[in-house]
Short mmCIF file of C-alpha atoms in Angstrom, two decimals:
data_model
loop_
_atom_site.label_atom_id
_atom_site.label_comp_id
_atom_site.label_asym_id
_atom_site.label_seq_id
_atom_site.Cartn_x
_atom_site.Cartn_y
_atom_site.Cartn_z
CA MET A 1051 0.00 0.00 0.00
CA GLN A 1052 2.84 2.38 0.89
CA GLN A 1053 4.09 2.90 -2.61
CA ASN A 1054 0.91 3.43 -4.59
CA ALA A 1055 -1.15 5.13 -1.90
CA ASP A 1056 1.46 7.63 -0.81
CA PRO A 1057 0.51 10.88 -2.60
CA LEU A 1058 -3.13 10.20 -1.78
CA GLU A 1059 -2.44 9.49 1.90
CA ASN A 1060 -0.24 12.55 2.06
CA LEU A 1061 -3.01 14.69 0.58
CA ALA A 1062 -5.46 13.27 3.11
CA ASP A 1063 -2.96 14.08 5.90
CA GLN A 1064 -2.91 17.68 4.73
CA PHE A 1065 -6.70 17.94 4.67
CA ALA A 1066 -6.90 16.34 8.11
CA ARG A 1067 -5.08 19.39 9.47
CA PHE A 1068 -8.21 21.50 9.06
CA PRO A 1069 -9.98 21.84 12.39
CA GLY A 1070 -13.14 19.78 12.26
CA VAL A 1071 -11.97 17.56 9.39
CA GLY A 1072 -11.52 13.99 10.59
CA ARG A 1073 -9.42 11.31 8.95
CA LYS A 1074 -12.38 9.88 7.05
CA SER A 1075 -13.52 13.22 5.64
CA ALA A 1076 -9.92 14.03 4.75
CA MET A 1077 -9.62 10.81 2.78
CA ARG A 1078 -12.93 11.57 1.04
CA MET A 1079 -11.66 15.00 0.07
CA ALA A 1080 -8.43 13.51 -1.26
CA TYR A 1081 -10.46 11.19 -3.48
CA GLN A 1082 -12.61 14.13 -4.54
CA VAL A 1083 -9.46 15.96 -5.64
CA MET A 1084 -8.47 12.92 -7.68
CA ALA A 1085 -11.89 12.89 -9.32
CA MET A 1086 -11.67 16.60 -10.21
CA PRO A 1087 -10.56 17.68 -13.68
CA ASN A 1088 -6.84 18.45 -13.58
CA ASP A 1089 -7.19 22.20 -14.08
CA GLN A 1090 -9.72 22.46 -11.26
CA ALA A 1091 -7.34 20.79 -8.82
CA MET A 1092 -4.49 23.02 -9.94
CA GLU A 1093 -6.69 26.10 -9.46
CA LEU A 1094 -7.34 24.98 -5.90
CA ALA A 1095 -3.62 24.52 -5.22
CA LYS A 1096 -2.94 27.91 -6.77
CA ALA A 1097 -5.73 29.60 -4.78
CA ILE A 1098 -4.15 28.40 -1.54
CA GLU A 1099 -0.77 29.79 -2.57
CA CYS A 1100 -2.26 33.09 -3.74
CA ALA A 1101 -4.29 33.64 -0.59
CA LYS A 1102 -1.24 32.97 1.56
CA THR A 1103 1.16 35.09 -0.47
CA GLN A 1104 -1.11 37.99 -1.45
CA LEU A 1105 -2.95 38.52 1.80
CA ARG A 1106 -1.37 39.90 4.94
CA ARG A 1107 -2.64 41.48 8.13
CA CYS A 1108 -3.86 45.08 8.03
CA ARG A 1109 -1.29 47.27 9.79
CA ILE A 1110 -4.05 48.81 11.88
CA CYS A 1111 -6.82 46.31 12.64
CA GLN A 1112 -4.99 43.01 11.86
CA ASP A 1113 -7.75 41.75 9.56
CA TYR A 1114 -6.61 40.16 6.30
CA THR A 1115 -6.02 42.54 3.43
CA GLY A 1116 -4.32 42.65 0.06
CA GLY A 1117 -2.66 45.98 0.83
CA GLU A 1118 -1.00 47.72 3.71
CA VAL A 1119 -4.26 48.86 5.31
CA CYS A 1120 -7.67 47.17 4.91
CA LYS A 1121 -10.64 48.81 3.24
CA ILE A 1122 -12.52 49.43 6.46
CA CYS A 1123 -9.58 51.10 8.19
CA ALA A 1124 -8.90 53.16 5.07
CA SER A 1125 -12.51 54.25 4.62
CA GLN A 1126 -13.38 57.86 5.44
CA LYS A 1127 -17.01 56.87 6.03
CA ARG A 1128 -16.34 54.81 9.14
CA ASP A 1129 -16.73 56.15 12.64
CA ARG A 1130 -13.24 56.27 14.14
CA SER A 1131 -14.47 56.73 17.70
CA VAL A 1132 -15.64 53.11 18.12
CA ILE A 1133 -13.50 49.97 17.87
CA CYS A 1134 -15.14 46.55 17.85
CA VAL A 1135 -12.79 43.84 19.15
CA VAL A 1136 -13.28 40.36 17.65
CA GLU A 1137 -11.54 37.03 17.92
CA LYS A 1138 -10.96 36.29 14.24
CA PRO A 1139 -11.24 37.77 10.73
CA ARG A 1140 -14.39 35.75 10.07
CA ASP A 1141 -16.15 37.65 12.86
CA VAL A 1142 -15.56 40.92 11.02
CA LYS A 1143 -17.51 39.53 8.08
CA SER A 1144 -20.32 38.36 10.36
CA ILE A 1145 -20.73 41.77 11.96
CA GLU A 1146 -20.45 43.58 8.63
CA ARG A 1147 -23.35 41.51 7.37
CA THR A 1148 -25.63 43.06 10.00
CA HIS A 1149 -25.05 46.52 8.40
CA GLU A 1150 -25.50 47.89 11.92
CA PHE A 1151 -21.94 48.79 12.80
CA ASN A 1152 -20.09 51.68 11.25
CA GLY A 1153 -17.02 51.84 13.45
CA LEU A 1154 -13.65 50.15 13.09
CA TYR A 1155 -12.55 46.64 14.04
CA HIS A 1156 -9.68 45.04 15.81
CA VAL A 1157 -8.89 41.37 15.28
CA LEU A 1158 -7.18 39.61 18.18
CA HIS A 1159 -6.42 36.41 16.24
CA GLY A 1160 -7.35 34.22 19.15
CA LEU A 1161 -8.67 34.28 22.69
CA ILE A 1162 -6.90 33.93 26.01
CA SER A 1163 -7.07 30.24 26.88
CA PRO A 1164 -4.93 28.89 29.72
CA ILE A 1165 -5.98 25.32 28.83
CA ASP A 1166 -4.60 25.66 25.29
CA GLY A 1167 -1.64 27.65 26.58
CA VAL A 1168 -2.72 30.84 24.80
CA THR A 1169 -1.72 33.93 26.75
CA ALA A 1170 -2.51 37.58 26.06
CA ASP A 1171 0.87 38.29 24.49
CA GLN A 1172 0.16 35.76 21.74
CA LEU A 1173 -2.85 37.82 20.70
CA CYS A 1174 -2.82 41.20 18.94
CA VAL A 1175 -3.36 43.08 22.21
CA LYS A 1176 -0.48 45.53 22.05
CA GLU A 1177 -1.59 46.50 18.54
CA LEU A 1178 -5.00 47.31 20.03
CA LEU A 1179 -3.57 49.35 22.89
CA ALA A 1180 -1.41 51.27 20.42
CA ARG A 1181 -4.59 52.38 18.62
CA LEU A 1182 -6.28 53.83 21.68
CA ASN A 1183 -5.70 57.55 21.11
CA ASP A 1184 -7.98 60.46 21.97
CA THR A 1185 -10.29 59.78 19.04
CA VAL A 1186 -11.43 56.46 20.48
CA LYS A 1187 -14.41 56.84 22.78
CA GLU A 1188 -15.69 53.26 23.00
CA VAL A 1189 -14.31 49.73 22.65
CA ILE A 1190 -16.93 47.03 22.09
CA MET A 1191 -15.94 43.54 23.19
CA ALA A 1192 -17.49 41.26 20.58
CA THR A 1193 -15.82 38.03 21.65
CA SER A 1194 -17.87 34.83 21.92
CA PRO A 1195 -19.99 34.16 25.02
CA THR A 1196 -17.64 31.34 26.07
CA VAL A 1197 -15.25 31.05 28.99
CA GLU A 1198 -12.34 32.12 26.78
CA GLY A 1199 -14.32 34.94 25.19
CA GLU A 1200 -15.35 36.22 28.62
CA ALA A 1201 -11.87 36.00 30.07
CA THR A 1202 -10.40 37.87 27.12
CA ALA A 1203 -13.06 40.59 27.31
CA MET A 1204 -12.49 41.02 31.06
CA TYR A 1205 -8.73 41.14 30.60
CA LEU A 1206 -8.96 43.81 27.90
CA ALA A 1207 -11.54 45.84 29.83
CA LYS A 1208 -9.15 45.97 32.77
CA LEU A 1209 -6.46 47.44 30.52
CA ILE A 1210 -8.71 49.85 28.63
CA LYS A 1211 -11.02 51.28 31.30
CA PRO A 1212 -8.21 53.08 33.16
CA LEU A 1213 -7.56 55.02 29.96
CA GLY A 1214 -10.99 56.59 30.35
CA ILE A 1215 -12.46 54.79 27.33
CA LYS A 1216 -15.93 53.25 27.55
CA THR A 1217 -15.78 49.46 27.35
CA THR A 1218 -18.92 47.58 26.34
CA ARG A 1219 -19.94 43.99 25.67
CA LEU A 1220 -22.37 42.38 23.19
CA ALA A 1221 -25.75 41.62 24.75
CA TYR A 1222 -26.65 38.16 25.96
CA GLY A 1223 -30.10 36.77 25.34
CA LEU A 1224 -32.29 34.47 23.35
CA PRO A 1225 -31.30 33.91 19.74
CA VAL A 1226 -33.93 35.44 17.48
CA GLY A 1227 -36.32 32.85 16.12
CA SER A 1228 -35.45 30.32 18.80
CA SER A 1229 -37.87 28.82 21.29
CA LEU A 1230 -37.75 29.57 25.00
CA GLU A 1231 -38.15 25.85 25.53
CA PHE A 1232 -34.72 25.12 24.12
CA ALA A 1233 -32.79 27.91 25.83
CA ASP A 1234 -30.36 26.77 28.51
CA GLU A 1235 -30.68 28.18 32.00
CA THR A 1236 -27.69 30.47 31.77
CA THR A 1237 -28.92 32.08 28.58
CA LEU A 1238 -32.37 32.46 30.06
CA TYR A 1239 -30.93 33.98 33.22
CA ARG A 1240 -28.92 36.44 31.14
CA ALA A 1241 -31.96 37.21 28.97
CA LEU A 1242 -33.94 38.01 32.11
CA GLN A 1243 -31.16 40.16 33.54
CA GLY A 1244 -30.86 42.08 30.32
CA ARG A 1245 -34.61 42.50 29.75
CA GLY A 1246 -35.63 45.74 28.12
CA GLU A 1247 -38.74 47.89 28.31
CA LEU A 1248 -41.36 47.56 25.60
CA MET B 960 -14.78 44.35 -0.22
CA GLN B 961 -13.88 43.28 -3.75
CA GLN B 962 -10.27 44.32 -3.63
CA ASN B 963 -9.11 43.03 -0.28
CA ALA B 964 -11.30 39.96 -0.08
CA ASP B 965 -10.52 38.60 -3.52
CA PRO B 966 -7.87 35.89 -2.93
CA LEU B 967 -9.86 34.70 0.07
CA GLU B 968 -13.15 34.59 -1.83
CA ASN B 969 -11.42 32.80 -4.67
CA LEU B 970 -10.01 30.20 -2.29
CA ALA B 971 -13.47 29.70 -0.79
CA ASP B 972 -14.86 29.27 -4.33
CA GLN B 973 -12.35 26.49 -4.91
CA PHE B 974 -13.23 24.70 -1.67
CA ALA B 975 -16.93 25.04 -2.46
CA ARG B 976 -16.33 22.78 -5.46
CA PHE B 977 -15.96 19.76 -3.18
CA PRO B 978 -19.21 17.81 -3.10
CA GLY B 979 -20.83 18.31 0.28
CA VAL B 980 -18.94 21.52 1.06
CA GLY B 981 -21.33 24.47 1.17
CA ARG B 982 -20.44 28.12 0.78
CA LYS B 983 -20.21 28.67 4.54
CA SER B 984 -17.91 25.70 5.15
CA ALA B 985 -15.80 26.74 2.18
CA MET B 986 -15.35 30.20 3.64
CA ARG B 987 -14.44 28.67 7.00
CA MET B 988 -11.82 26.50 5.33
CA ALA B 989 -10.39 29.50 3.51
CA TYR B 990 -9.99 31.29 6.84
CA GLN B 991 -8.43 28.15 8.29
CA VAL B 992 -5.86 28.18 5.50
CA MET B 993 -5.07 31.80 6.33
CA ALA B 994 -4.60 30.85 9.99
CA MET B 995 -2.22 27.99 9.10
CA PRO B 996 1.54 28.50 9.25
CA ASN B 997 2.79 29.35 5.79
CA ASP B 998 4.68 26.09 5.23
CA GLN B 999 1.64 24.04 6.18
CA ALA B 1000 -0.51 25.79 3.60
CA MET B 1001 2.17 25.35 0.96
CA GLU B 1002 2.42 21.64 1.80
CA LEU B 1003 -1.32 21.34 1.21
CA ALA B 1004 -1.07 23.10 -2.15
CA LYS B 1005 1.87 20.88 -3.07
CA ALA B 1006 0.08 17.70 -1.95
CA ILE B 1007 -2.80 18.48 -4.31
CA GLU B 1008 -0.40 18.97 -7.20
CA CYS B 1009 1.59 15.84 -6.34
CA ALA B 1010 -1.46 13.62 -6.04
CA LYS B 1011 -2.77 14.84 -9.38
CA THR B 1012 0.54 14.59 -11.22
CA GLN B 1013 1.97 11.44 -9.65
CA LEU B 1014 -1.12 9.27 -9.52
CA ARG B 1015 -2.82 7.81 -12.54
CA ARG B 1016 -5.27 5.00 -13.19
CA CYS B 1017 -4.01 1.40 -13.06
CA ARG B 1018 -3.91 0.05 -16.62
CA ILE B 1019 -5.82 -3.03 -15.49
CA CYS B 1020 -8.30 -2.20 -12.70
CA GLN B 1021 -8.49 1.64 -13.09
CA ASP B 1022 -7.78 2.27 -9.39
CA TYR B 1023 -5.33 5.07 -8.63
CA THR B 1024 -1.67 4.07 -8.62
CA GLY B 1025 1.76 5.65 -8.77
CA GLY B 1026 2.95 3.20 -11.42
CA GLU B 1027 1.63 1.54 -14.52
CA VAL B 1028 -0.19 -1.23 -12.64
CA CYS B 1029 -1.47 -1.05 -9.05
CA LYS B 1030 -0.15 -3.19 -6.22
CA ILE B 1031 -3.21 -5.42 -6.06
CA CYS B 1032 -3.19 -6.18 -9.79
CA ALA B 1033 0.57 -6.79 -9.67
CA SER B 1034 0.42 -9.08 -6.63
CA GLN B 1035 0.97 -12.80 -7.18
CA LYS B 1036 -0.94 -13.58 -4.00
CA ARG B 1037 -4.32 -12.40 -5.26
CA ASP B 1038 -6.90 -14.76 -6.72
CA ARG B 1039 -7.17 -13.87 -10.39
CA SER B 1040 -10.40 -15.79 -10.92
CA VAL B 1041 -12.61 -13.25 -9.08
CA ILE B 1042 -13.13 -9.60 -10.00
CA CYS B 1043 -14.99 -7.31 -7.64
CA VAL B 1044 -16.60 -4.38 -9.49
CA VAL B 1045 -16.89 -1.14 -7.53
CA GLU B 1046 -18.07 2.38 -8.25
CA LYS B 1047 -15.03 4.32 -7.04
CA PRO B 1048 -11.45 3.95 -5.76
CA ARG B 1049 -12.57 4.62 -2.20
CA ASP B 1050 -14.68 1.45 -2.32
CA VAL B 1051 -11.56 -0.62 -2.98
CA LYS B 1052 -10.12 0.64 0.30
CA SER B 1053 -13.36 -0.13 2.14
CA ILE B 1054 -13.44 -3.72 0.92
CA GLU B 1055 -9.70 -4.21 1.53
CA ARG B 1056 -10.27 -3.21 5.14
CA THR B 1057 -12.53 -6.24 5.65
CA HIS B 1058 -9.54 -8.54 4.86
CA GLU B 1059 -12.13 -10.91 3.44
CA PHE B 1060 -11.54 -10.52 -0.25
CA ASN B 1061 -8.47 -11.83 -2.01
CA GLY B 1062 -9.47 -11.36 -5.63
CA LEU B 1063 -8.95 -8.44 -7.98
CA TYR B 1064 -10.95 -5.25 -8.37
CA HIS B 1065 -12.36 -3.20 -11.17
CA VAL B 1066 -13.21 0.46 -10.64
CA LEU B 1067 -15.99 1.83 -12.84
CA HIS B 1068 -15.45 5.48 -11.84
CA GLY B 1069 -19.14 6.14 -11.63
CA LEU B 1070 -22.56 4.53 -11.94
CA ILE B 1071 -25.09 4.60 -14.73
CA SER B 1072 -27.45 7.46 -13.96
CA PRO B 1073 -29.89 8.67 -16.61
CA ILE B 1074 -30.90 11.59 -14.35
CA ASP B 1075 -27.33 12.89 -14.21
CA GLY B 1076 -26.78 11.99 -17.85
CA VAL B 1077 -24.18 9.31 -17.06
CA THR B 1078 -24.31 6.48 -19.56
CA ALA B 1079 -22.39 3.19 -19.57
CA ASP B 1080 -19.80 4.39 -22.07
CA GLN B 1081 -18.69 7.12 -19.66
CA LEU B 1082 -17.75 4.41 -17.15
CA CYS B 1083 -14.80 1.99 -17.38
CA VAL B 1084 -16.99 -0.78 -18.74
CA LYS B 1085 -15.03 -1.69 -21.85
CA GLU B 1086 -11.87 -1.97 -19.73
CA LEU B 1087 -13.76 -4.48 -17.58
CA LEU B 1088 -14.98 -6.51 -20.54
CA ALA B 1089 -11.45 -6.58 -21.93
CA ARG B 1090 -10.28 -8.31 -18.74
CA LEU B 1091 -12.80 -11.15 -18.89
CA ASN B 1092 -10.60 -13.95 -20.15
CA ASP B 1093 -10.75 -17.67 -19.31
CA THR B 1094 -9.14 -17.16 -15.91
CA VAL B 1095 -12.09 -15.15 -14.62
CA LYS B 1096 -14.75 -17.35 -13.05
CA GLU B 1097 -16.78 -14.83 -11.07
CA VAL B 1098 -17.58 -11.12 -11.19
CA ILE B 1099 -18.95 -9.67 -7.94
CA MET B 1100 -21.09 -6.56 -8.30
CA ALA B 1101 -20.22 -4.46 -5.28
CA THR B 1102 -22.03 -1.30 -6.30
CA SER B 1103 -24.17 0.56 -3.75
CA PRO B 1104 -27.70 -0.61 -2.99
CA THR B 1105 -29.16 2.47 -4.70
CA VAL B 1106 -31.17 2.83 -7.89
CA GLU B 1107 -28.00 3.73 -9.82
CA GLY B 1108 -25.98 0.94 -8.21
CA GLU B 1109 -28.69 -1.59 -9.04
CA ALA B 1110 -29.09 -0.39 -12.61
CA THR B 1111 -25.35 -0.57 -13.20
CA ALA B 1112 -25.10 -4.06 -11.70
CA MET B 1113 -28.00 -5.28 -13.84
CA TYR B 1114 -26.54 -3.72 -16.96
CA LEU B 1115 -23.14 -5.35 -16.40
CA ALA B 1116 -24.67 -8.70 -15.47
CA LYS B 1117 -26.49 -8.71 -18.79
CA LEU B 1118 -23.19 -8.24 -20.61
CA ILE B 1119 -21.16 -10.69 -18.52
CA LYS B 1120 -23.50 -13.62 -17.98
CA PRO B 1121 -23.60 -14.62 -21.69
CA LEU B 1122 -19.81 -15.11 -21.48
CA GLY B 1123 -20.45 -17.96 -19.06
CA ILE B 1124 -19.01 -16.12 -16.08
CA LYS B 1125 -20.80 -16.26 -12.73
CA THR B 1126 -22.17 -12.84 -11.74
CA THR B 1127 -22.96 -12.19 -8.08
CA ARG B 1128 -24.16 -9.30 -5.93
CA LEU B 1129 -23.35 -8.17 -2.38
CA ALA B 1130 -25.94 -9.34 0.16
CA TYR B 1131 -28.68 -7.04 1.39
CA GLY B 1132 -29.67 -7.01 5.01
CA LEU B 1133 -29.50 -5.32 8.34
CA PRO B 1134 -26.34 -3.36 9.10
CA VAL B 1135 -24.45 -5.09 11.92
CA GLY B 1136 -25.03 -3.37 15.24
CA SER B 1137 -28.16 -1.62 14.04
CA SER B 1138 -31.59 -2.00 15.55
CA LEU B 1139 -34.47 -3.70 13.73
CA GLU B 1140 -36.59 -0.80 14.87
CA PHE B 1141 -34.76 1.63 12.62
CA ALA B 1142 -34.53 -0.53 9.53
CA ASP B 1143 -36.65 0.63 6.61
CA GLU B 1144 -39.18 -1.75 5.10
CA THR B 1145 -37.21 -2.48 1.96
CA THR B 1146 -34.09 -3.42 3.91
CA LEU B 1147 -36.16 -5.57 6.24
CA TYR B 1148 -37.87 -7.24 3.29
CA ARG B 1149 -34.48 -7.96 1.73
CA ALA B 1150 -33.12 -9.21 5.04
CA LEU B 1151 -36.03 -11.61 5.29
CA GLN B 1152 -35.60 -12.79 1.72
CA GLY B 1153 -31.92 -13.40 2.25
CA ARG B 1154 -32.28 -15.07 5.64
CA GLY B 1155 -29.78 -17.82 6.36
CA GLU B 1156 -29.91 -20.97 8.45
CA LEU B 1157 -28.43 -20.92 11.94
#
């Protein structure tokens, strides 16, 4: 098996490196590559190379960009007094899709996680602190409502509040369209705590 | 968005070509590539290229191989009187894992499917017929128990039987470890029909 299966097994090994892709799915993907027309597979290989070589982190917000500074940071239409702190570049896209936020972003590229050995200095924290000039009036913590997300938000708030900048957090509550029946107690508790007037 | 998101969107487009990978998963994978160390991403790109350039179809059974003929077809230990016909290369691996089959394989690279416009001459049928010499005593149809798998097995049986070669089919029945409760009627009917003595 070694000899003939090698490039295929190797390809599966590479796919298995994606978080959430198990060995079986990785093998399936490897076979799917083999079943693709040659030019399609080469386009995929090329797209990986291009994304990695052409994209870098925005000098200001650390999101991915093709240039020196990303489009949002460069835009004159964005409100420079609010910075929304997120865990990863994907979160920027998610928030942009709401069309509700017109400020700037800051991507941490991770969350503080003692269990995984991730400390604050492995995240883009100093880049955030360097941005906090007089223009900035509010920093919104938009990290996930998980233990790591909480810990990171608390840690940053402790650093930012003393600078006299308002530090806020995304609201907790029931997901829209969900049923009360399926909400866990903690969410329900938070939804109650955060109840608003009608 | 166009300018800075382009290589990332393009990469997601490429991933979205995998069957079963939706737009959202594809985008997640693209971000995962961006989060990979550079050398890891390049290894993935290279593995795709290598698999596509180094592997080809075995001249005999049409499975993927690094050489002219695959290891199974080249082996002197395999029983050359039985050929097991499968839809795709992955199925060869599945059957090999049972350690119960010592014959040869033949990979069709697809199934007859009028709905998808796949006819018999798009499959490796003539390569199979070309192999049916006097040594071959049995051809096992190991296609899936689906409409397409059935149709393909029937079609091939019609071509092979007149040559005086035994044509068999994988057994239908209850999956081992499953509960009768969850078996659909057709499977149960087939399991009854194929019942064996204890």
